[in-house]
mmCIF file of C-alpha atoms in Angstrom:
data_model
loop_
_atom_site.group_PDB
_atom_site.id
_atom_site.type_symbol
_atom_site.label_atom_id
_atom_site.label_comp_id
_atom_site.label_asym_id
_atom_site.label_seq_id
_atom_site.Cartn_x
_atom_site.Cartn_y
_atom_site.Cartn_z
ATOM 1 C CA MET A 19 106.874 133.813 118.921
ATOM 2 C CA LEU A 20 109.105 131.265 117.058
ATOM 3 C CA PRO A 21 108.467 129.681 113.676
ATOM 4 C CA LEU A 22 107.629 125.972 113.271
ATOM 5 C CA SER A 23 110.425 124.203 111.523
ATOM 6 C CA VAL A 24 111.630 120.688 110.598
ATOM 7 C CA ASP A 25 114.888 121.478 112.215
ATOM 8 C CA PRO A 26 115.244 120.994 115.975
ATOM 9 C CA PRO A 27 114.981 124.303 117.890
ATOM 10 C CA ARG A 28 118.270 126.042 118.858
ATOM 11 C CA ASP A 29 118.978 128.123 121.927
ATOM 12 C CA LEU A 30 117.241 131.426 121.794
ATOM 13 C CA ALA A 31 120.377 133.337 122.879
ATOM 14 C CA LEU A 32 122.139 131.985 119.790
ATOM 15 C CA LEU A 33 119.328 133.025 117.493
ATOM 16 C CA ILE A 34 119.340 136.607 119.059
ATOM 17 C CA ASP A 35 123.132 136.978 118.476
ATOM 18 C CA GLU A 36 122.776 135.881 114.934
ATOM 19 C CA GLU A 37 119.999 138.410 114.344
ATOM 20 C CA TYR A 38 122.114 141.097 115.998
ATOM 21 C CA THR A 39 125.018 140.239 113.646
ATOM 22 C CA GLN A 40 122.711 140.528 110.690
ATOM 23 C CA ILE A 41 121.293 143.932 111.789
ATOM 24 C CA ALA A 42 125.014 145.238 112.117
ATOM 25 C CA ALA A 43 125.779 144.031 108.755
ATOM 26 C CA LEU A 44 122.707 145.836 107.348
ATOM 27 C CA LEU A 45 123.739 149.040 108.989
ATOM 28 C CA ALA A 46 127.348 148.821 107.663
ATOM 29 C CA PRO A 47 128.531 151.812 105.703
ATOM 30 C CA GLY A 48 127.347 151.765 102.006
ATOM 31 C CA ARG A 49 124.666 149.035 102.499
ATOM 32 C CA ARG A 50 121.572 151.340 102.340
ATOM 33 C CA ALA A 51 119.468 148.802 104.223
ATOM 34 C CA SER A 52 118.465 150.924 107.180
ATOM 35 C CA HIS A 53 114.842 150.360 106.668
ATOM 36 C CA GLU A 54 115.201 146.523 106.850
ATOM 37 C CA ALA A 55 117.619 146.932 109.802
ATOM 38 C CA ARG A 56 115.173 149.104 111.694
ATOM 39 C CA ALA A 57 112.416 146.507 111.245
ATOM 40 C CA ARG A 58 114.572 143.879 112.843
ATOM 41 C CA ILE A 59 115.534 146.163 115.503
ATOM 42 C CA ARG A 60 111.883 146.747 116.338
ATOM 43 C CA THR A 61 111.334 142.978 116.495
ATOM 44 C CA LEU A 62 114.092 142.491 119.180
ATOM 45 C CA LEU A 63 112.636 145.494 121.066
ATOM 46 C CA ALA A 64 109.348 143.815 121.143
ATOM 47 C CA MET A 65 110.980 140.604 122.467
ATOM 48 C CA GLU A 66 112.369 142.718 125.370
ATOM 49 C CA ALA A 67 108.880 143.800 126.078
ATOM 50 C CA HIS A 68 108.248 140.211 127.306
ATOM 51 C CA VAL A 69 110.470 141.015 130.381
ATOM 52 C CA GLU A 70 108.505 144.224 131.202
ATOM 53 C CA PRO A 71 104.789 143.976 129.715
ATOM 54 C CA GLU A 72 104.284 147.822 130.179
ATOM 55 C CA THR A 73 107.155 148.713 127.808
ATOM 56 C CA GLN A 74 106.187 150.294 124.588
ATOM 57 C CA VAL A 75 108.449 150.346 121.437
ATOM 58 C CA SER A 76 108.902 153.842 120.151
ATOM 59 C CA SER A 77 110.860 155.373 117.322
ATOM 60 C CA LYS A 78 113.168 156.842 119.862
ATOM 61 C CA ASP A 79 114.070 153.297 121.169
ATOM 62 C CA VAL A 80 114.725 152.244 117.553
ATOM 63 C CA ASP A 81 117.002 155.313 117.003
ATOM 64 C CA ARG A 82 118.820 154.539 120.225
ATOM 65 C CA VAL A 83 119.568 151.028 119.200
ATOM 66 C CA GLU A 84 120.596 151.920 115.715
ATOM 67 C CA LYS A 85 122.984 154.412 117.035
ATOM 68 C CA GLY A 86 124.441 151.974 119.435
ATOM 69 C CA ILE A 87 124.984 149.310 116.789
ATOM 70 C CA LYS A 88 126.515 151.828 114.471
ATOM 71 C CA THR A 89 129.141 152.815 117.166
ATOM 72 C CA GLY A 90 129.987 149.236 117.702
ATOM 73 C CA GLN A 91 128.299 148.504 120.850
ATOM 74 C CA SER A 92 127.801 144.802 121.851
ATOM 75 C CA ARG A 93 124.396 143.125 121.987
ATOM 76 C CA MET A 94 124.492 143.007 125.732
ATOM 77 C CA GLU A 95 124.993 146.773 125.908
ATOM 78 C CA VAL A 96 122.203 147.502 123.392
ATOM 79 C CA PHE A 97 119.666 144.946 124.408
ATOM 80 C CA PRO A 98 120.375 144.139 127.989
ATOM 81 C CA ARG A 99 116.999 142.751 128.933
ATOM 82 C CA LEU A 100 117.086 140.136 126.215
ATOM 83 C CA ASP A 101 119.256 138.097 128.465
ATOM 84 C CA LYS A 102 116.230 137.561 130.645
ATOM 85 C CA VAL A 103 114.391 136.047 127.799
ATOM 86 C CA ALA A 104 114.903 132.282 127.177
ATOM 87 C CA THR A 105 113.290 129.179 125.783
ATOM 88 C CA ARG A 106 112.897 125.685 127.352
ATOM 89 C CA VAL A 107 112.288 122.643 125.189
ATOM 90 C CA ARG A 108 110.446 119.594 126.682
ATOM 91 C CA GLY A 109 109.456 116.380 124.981
ATOM 92 C CA SER A 110 110.235 115.218 121.502
ATOM 93 C CA GLY A 111 108.523 114.813 118.238
ATOM 94 C CA ILE A 112 107.513 111.741 116.377
ATOM 95 C CA ASN A 113 108.509 110.154 113.166
ATOM 96 C CA LEU A 114 105.792 109.421 110.627
ATOM 97 C CA THR A 115 106.669 107.084 107.757
ATOM 98 C CA VAL A 116 104.046 106.350 104.918
ATOM 99 C CA HIS A 117 104.616 103.301 102.860
ATOM 100 C CA PHE A 118 102.493 102.608 99.704
ATOM 101 C CA THR A 119 102.558 99.027 100.337
ATOM 102 C CA LYS A 120 100.346 96.048 101.237
ATOM 103 C CA LYS A 121 102.564 94.717 103.963
ATOM 104 C CA ALA A 122 103.806 97.677 106.286
ATOM 105 C CA GLY A 123 103.485 101.207 107.014
ATOM 106 C CA ALA A 124 100.629 103.652 107.733
ATOM 107 C CA PRO A 125 97.382 102.573 106.129
ATOM 108 C CA VAL A 126 96.819 104.191 102.672
ATOM 109 C CA ARG A 127 93.457 104.129 100.776
ATOM 110 C CA TYR A 128 93.146 104.827 97.161
ATOM 111 C CA VAL A 129 90.084 106.755 96.141
ATOM 112 C CA SER A 130 88.892 107.816 92.637
ATOM 113 C CA ASP A 131 86.358 110.463 93.879
ATOM 114 C CA GLU A 132 87.768 113.877 93.462
ATOM 115 C CA LEU A 133 85.630 115.184 96.488
ATOM 116 C CA SER A 134 87.351 112.794 98.784
ATOM 117 C CA PRO A 135 89.925 114.307 101.033
ATOM 118 C CA ALA A 136 93.505 113.267 100.088
ATOM 119 C CA ALA A 137 96.975 113.916 101.613
ATOM 120 C CA ALA A 138 98.682 113.328 98.308
ATOM 121 C CA ILE A 139 97.543 113.164 94.739
ATOM 122 C CA ARG A 140 99.299 111.371 91.968
ATOM 123 C CA GLU A 141 98.324 111.740 88.232
ATOM 124 C CA VAL A 142 98.979 108.690 86.194
ATOM 125 C CA ASP A 143 99.131 108.563 82.386
ATOM 126 C CA LEU A 144 96.706 105.819 81.631
ATOM 127 C CA ALA A 145 98.081 105.383 78.088
ATOM 128 C CA ARG A 146 101.496 104.537 79.443
ATOM 129 C CA LYS A 147 100.057 102.238 82.164
ATOM 130 C CA PHE A 148 97.669 100.351 80.034
ATOM 131 C CA TYR A 149 99.853 99.977 76.946
ATOM 132 C CA LEU A 150 99.105 96.425 75.873
ATOM 133 C CA SER A 151 96.388 95.604 73.356
ATOM 134 C CA ALA A 152 94.705 92.232 73.530
ATOM 135 C CA SER A 153 96.896 90.889 70.723
ATOM 136 C CA ASP A 154 100.074 92.316 72.330
ATOM 137 C CA LEU A 155 99.039 90.509 75.548
ATOM 138 C CA ALA A 156 98.443 87.285 73.770
ATOM 139 C CA ALA A 157 101.756 87.474 71.776
ATOM 140 C CA LYS A 158 103.727 88.300 74.991
ATOM 141 C CA LEU A 159 102.287 85.176 76.588
ATOM 142 C CA SER A 160 102.833 83.002 73.525
ATOM 143 C CA LEU A 161 99.028 82.281 73.247
ATOM 144 C CA THR A 162 96.659 82.522 70.514
ATOM 145 C CA GLY A 163 94.268 85.478 70.771
ATOM 146 C CA PRO A 164 91.198 83.314 71.632
ATOM 147 C CA ARG A 165 93.098 81.286 74.260
ATOM 148 C CA SER A 166 94.393 84.514 75.758
ATOM 149 C CA THR A 167 90.860 85.867 75.959
ATOM 150 C CA ALA A 168 89.704 82.670 77.538
ATOM 151 C CA LEU A 169 92.509 83.050 80.226
ATOM 152 C CA ARG A 170 91.443 86.693 80.819
ATOM 153 C CA ARG A 171 87.834 85.595 81.255
ATOM 154 C CA HIS A 172 88.753 82.859 83.603
ATOM 155 C CA LEU A 173 90.948 85.278 85.752
ATOM 156 C CA GLY A 174 88.433 88.234 85.670
ATOM 157 C CA ILE A 175 91.293 90.306 84.018
ATOM 158 C CA ASP A 176 88.776 92.521 82.077
ATOM 159 C CA ARG A 177 87.023 93.452 85.310
ATOM 160 C CA ASP A 178 90.195 94.330 87.278
ATOM 161 C CA PRO A 179 90.775 98.195 87.191
ATOM 162 C CA GLY A 180 94.470 97.628 87.770
ATOM 163 C CA ALA A 181 94.814 95.195 84.884
ATOM 164 C CA CYS A 182 92.397 96.613 82.313
ATOM 165 C CA HIS A 183 91.204 99.981 81.193
ATOM 166 C CA VAL A 184 88.686 100.752 78.458
ATOM 167 C CA PHE A 185 89.512 103.836 76.436
ATOM 168 C CA VAL A 186 86.355 105.362 74.886
ATOM 169 C CA PHE A 187 86.787 107.211 71.557
ATOM 170 C CA ASP A 188 83.330 108.455 70.396
ATOM 171 C CA SER A 189 81.561 105.257 69.783
ATOM 172 C CA GLN A 190 84.534 102.969 70.044
ATOM 173 C CA ARG A 191 85.400 101.133 73.358
ATOM 174 C CA ILE A 192 88.994 99.714 73.288
ATOM 175 C CA ALA A 193 90.306 97.628 76.104
ATOM 176 C CA ARG A 194 93.950 97.967 76.867
ATOM 177 C CA PHE A 195 96.014 96.075 79.524
ATOM 178 C CA SER A 196 98.854 96.635 81.934
ATOM 179 C CA ASP A 197 101.781 94.743 83.289
ATOM 180 C CA ASN A 198 99.433 93.642 86.054
ATOM 181 C CA ALA A 199 97.426 91.677 83.680
ATOM 182 C CA TYR A 200 100.503 90.117 82.050
ATOM 183 C CA ARG A 201 102.074 89.073 85.458
ATOM 184 C CA ALA A 202 98.672 87.477 86.477
ATOM 185 C CA MET A 203 98.189 85.613 83.362
ATOM 186 C CA ALA A 204 101.882 84.424 83.065
ATOM 187 C CA GLU A 205 101.638 83.074 86.492
ATOM 188 C CA ALA A 206 98.380 81.328 85.858
ATOM 189 C CA THR A 207 99.726 79.675 82.738
ATOM 190 C CA GLU A 208 102.295 77.898 84.911
ATOM 191 C CA ARG A 209 99.917 76.500 87.600
ATOM 192 C CA LEU A 210 96.584 76.035 85.679
ATOM 193 C CA ASP A 211 95.543 73.351 83.298
ATOM 194 C CA MET A 212 95.373 75.468 80.220
ATOM 195 C CA ALA A 213 93.636 72.960 78.176
ATOM 196 C CA ALA A 214 90.768 72.759 80.761
ATOM 197 C CA VAL A 215 90.606 76.555 80.923
ATOM 198 C CA TRP A 216 90.233 76.730 77.059
ATOM 199 C CA ASP A 217 87.594 74.017 77.138
ATOM 200 C CA ALA A 218 85.579 75.706 79.719
ATOM 201 C CA HIS A 219 85.761 79.231 78.120
ATOM 202 C CA LYS A 220 85.887 78.567 74.424
ATOM 203 C CA PRO A 221 82.752 79.566 72.405
ATOM 204 C CA ALA A 222 79.870 77.206 72.567
ATOM 205 C CA GLY A 223 80.113 76.435 68.896
ATOM 206 C CA ARG A 224 83.481 74.684 69.469
ATOM 207 C CA ARG A 225 82.054 72.174 71.907
ATOM 208 C CA SER A 226 78.963 69.960 71.819
ATOM 209 C CA THR A 227 77.331 71.397 74.978
ATOM 210 C CA PRO A 228 78.348 74.571 76.962
ATOM 211 C CA ARG A 229 79.203 73.948 80.724
ATOM 212 C CA SER A 230 80.529 75.921 83.583
ATOM 213 C CA CYS A 231 84.185 76.157 84.464
ATOM 214 C CA ALA A 232 85.356 73.663 86.983
ATOM 215 C CA VAL A 233 89.177 74.931 86.978
ATOM 216 C CA GLU A 234 90.406 76.400 90.252
ATOM 217 C CA GLY A 235 89.737 80.050 90.877
ATOM 218 C CA CYS A 236 87.462 80.851 87.984
ATOM 219 C CA ALA A 237 86.217 84.535 88.148
ATOM 220 C CA ALA A 238 83.982 84.518 85.031
ATOM 221 C CA SER A 239 80.577 83.828 86.735
ATOM 222 C CA GLY A 240 78.851 84.364 83.431
ATOM 223 C CA VAL A 241 80.163 87.890 82.807
ATOM 224 C CA PRO A 242 81.166 88.507 79.087
ATOM 225 C CA VAL A 243 84.655 89.766 78.404
ATOM 226 C CA LEU A 244 85.031 93.474 77.262
ATOM 227 C CA SER A 245 86.397 92.487 73.779
ATOM 228 C CA GLY A 246 83.311 90.609 72.649
ATOM 229 C CA PRO A 247 82.777 87.007 71.660
ATOM 230 C CA ILE A 248 85.823 84.675 71.670
ATOM 231 C CA THR A 249 87.014 83.596 68.365
ATOM 232 C CA GLU A 250 90.136 81.650 67.246
ATOM 233 C CA ALA A 251 91.939 82.357 64.064
ATOM 234 C CA GLY A 252 92.798 79.305 61.882
#
């Protein structure tokens, strides 16, 4: 019986020779490791039994081998039948690469249910991931608070679990945002008509009649943002 290992299997004769050398070192004068040495001797004797199944390992056999090793006999002299035991390796293993990516590698599915089986678990500090407040996000985008909220509503940022997380403290619900929110919004400011986005998502009191958003890719669909009504300072 050989252990499973990440290393390629070596020739059995080499392993036996190494084991014999270690036993001899344990039985060296002054080591006081005869108990461990005798256990290893018994293992090699059990391997010899594969050649002759009727063979039984006894204490006399262990004594014989121990005496032979102490007198300097070679492994061939002490375990002559072990030369008839060999291994043969056929075939080869496989390489498995897991990539946490959207483009390549083995498929990986993220789950939030603790009861779902998982090959790996990674704990994330949510306070570090969602570190931007609504005002921080607006300032980083060089937008006013209300216009930033209008853009968040247009893109559905507040409903994206990778971009927004609501921290609950007693009765308080505080929305915080990640770099995913910033990147999505920064990219949107470069390709969208921000005046049209603001006109479509600003509070009804700032325009004569409310209307739906006609700007490309609107994700609002009548769902209110997490931070409440949109207001604009000044």
